Coordinates of C-alpha atoms in Angstrom, one line a residue:
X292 CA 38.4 69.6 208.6
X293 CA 37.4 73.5 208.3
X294 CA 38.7 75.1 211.4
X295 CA 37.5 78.9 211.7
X296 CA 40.2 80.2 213.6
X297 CA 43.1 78.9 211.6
X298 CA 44.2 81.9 209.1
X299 CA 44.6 82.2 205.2
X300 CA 47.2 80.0 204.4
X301 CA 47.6 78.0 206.3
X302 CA 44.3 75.5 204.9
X303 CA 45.4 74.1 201.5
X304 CA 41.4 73.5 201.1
X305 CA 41.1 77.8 201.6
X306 CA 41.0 79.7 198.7
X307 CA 43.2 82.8 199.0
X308 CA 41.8 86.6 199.8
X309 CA 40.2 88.4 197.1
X310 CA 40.5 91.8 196.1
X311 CA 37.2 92.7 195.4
X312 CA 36.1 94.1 191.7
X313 CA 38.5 97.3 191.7
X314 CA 41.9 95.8 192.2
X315 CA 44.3 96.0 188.9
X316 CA 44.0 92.8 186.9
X317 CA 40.2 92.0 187.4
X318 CA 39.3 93.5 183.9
X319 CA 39.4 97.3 184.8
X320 CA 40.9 99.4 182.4
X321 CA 44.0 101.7 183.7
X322 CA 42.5 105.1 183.8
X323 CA 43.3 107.5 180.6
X324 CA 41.9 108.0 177.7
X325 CA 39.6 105.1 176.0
X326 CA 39.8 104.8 172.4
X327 CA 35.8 105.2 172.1
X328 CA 35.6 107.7 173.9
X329 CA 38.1 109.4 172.1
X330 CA 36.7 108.4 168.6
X331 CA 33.2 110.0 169.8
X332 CA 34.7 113.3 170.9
X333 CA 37.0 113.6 167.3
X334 CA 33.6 112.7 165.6
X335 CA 31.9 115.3 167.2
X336 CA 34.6 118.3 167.4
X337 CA 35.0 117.1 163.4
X338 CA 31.3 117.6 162.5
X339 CA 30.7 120.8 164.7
X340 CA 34.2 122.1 163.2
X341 CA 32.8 121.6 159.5
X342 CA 29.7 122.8 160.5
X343 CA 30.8 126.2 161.5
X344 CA 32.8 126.7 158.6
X345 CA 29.8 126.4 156.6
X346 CA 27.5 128.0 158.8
X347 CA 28.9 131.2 160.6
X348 CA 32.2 131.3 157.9
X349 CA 34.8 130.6 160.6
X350 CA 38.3 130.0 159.0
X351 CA 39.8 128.0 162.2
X352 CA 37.2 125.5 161.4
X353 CA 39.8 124.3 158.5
X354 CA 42.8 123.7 161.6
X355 CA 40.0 121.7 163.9
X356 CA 38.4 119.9 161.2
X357 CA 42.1 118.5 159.7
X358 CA 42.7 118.1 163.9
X359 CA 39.8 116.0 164.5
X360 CA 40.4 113.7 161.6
X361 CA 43.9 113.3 162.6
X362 CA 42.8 112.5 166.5
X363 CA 40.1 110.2 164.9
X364 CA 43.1 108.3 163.0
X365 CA 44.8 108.3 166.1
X366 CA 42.4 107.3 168.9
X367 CA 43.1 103.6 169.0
X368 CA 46.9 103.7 168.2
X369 CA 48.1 106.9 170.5
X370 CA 45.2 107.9 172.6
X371 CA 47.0 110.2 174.3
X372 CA 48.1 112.2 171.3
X373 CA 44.3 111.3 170.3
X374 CA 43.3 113.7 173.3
X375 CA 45.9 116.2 173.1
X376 CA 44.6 116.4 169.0
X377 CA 40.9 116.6 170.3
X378 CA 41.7 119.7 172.9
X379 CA 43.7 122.0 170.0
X380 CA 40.1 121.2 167.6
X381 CA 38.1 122.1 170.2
X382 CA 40.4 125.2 171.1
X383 CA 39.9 126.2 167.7
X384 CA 36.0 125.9 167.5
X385 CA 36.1 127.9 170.5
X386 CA 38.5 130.7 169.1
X387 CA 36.3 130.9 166.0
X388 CA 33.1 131.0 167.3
X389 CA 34.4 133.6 169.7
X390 CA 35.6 135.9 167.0
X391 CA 32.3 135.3 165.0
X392 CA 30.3 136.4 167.9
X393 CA 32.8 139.5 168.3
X394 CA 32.6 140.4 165.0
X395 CA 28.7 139.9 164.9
X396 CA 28.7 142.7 168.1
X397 CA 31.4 145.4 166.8
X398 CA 29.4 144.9 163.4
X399 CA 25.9 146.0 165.2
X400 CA 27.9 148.2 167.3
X401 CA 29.2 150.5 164.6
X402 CA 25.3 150.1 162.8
X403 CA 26.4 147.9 159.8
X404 CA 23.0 146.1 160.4
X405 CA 21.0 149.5 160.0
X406 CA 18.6 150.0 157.4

């Protein structure tokens, strides 16, 4: 018979505490770095990478695009290497559209644009 008062444990017919949803081992991921997520953010540092070479000429788009294909080759197997990959690309997008923009201002600044 269920008796209220009598605790976990001690009532073979009881099923034991639960956790809730959030408790390790209830099909949550660890936190880090998912694989898709890091496959996503290789694809898009890879296309943004090859599109300012083309586009605006920037030479540090070579080092992120070769970066973001090597993350992309590495997001399921190392995604930690994966990320650090992704974060030196996207350093380098940023370094060369930086320079591009500088170059763009000293260039209008010194009246290379004048007629």
């Amino acid at each position: 018979m269920y008796d209220p008062n009598q605790p976990y444990g001690n009532n073979p017919h009881q099923p034991p505490p639960s956790y809730g949803p959030g408790y390790p081992g209830h099909g949550q991921r660890p936190p880090g770095p998912t694989p898709d997520g890091q496959r996503t953010n290789a694809i898009v540092s890879l296309i943004l990478n090859l599109l300012s070479l083309v586009a605006c000429c920037n030479i540090f788009g070579i080092g992120g695009a070769i970066l973001s294909g090597l993350a992309l080759g590495r997001a399921h197997a190392a995604p930690e290497r994966a990320k650090l990959l992704n974060v030196w690309s996207w350093v380098l997008f940023g370094g060369g559209l930086v320079l591009s923009i500088g170059t763009i201002i000293v260039l209008g600044v010194n009246g290379a644009f004048d007629e």
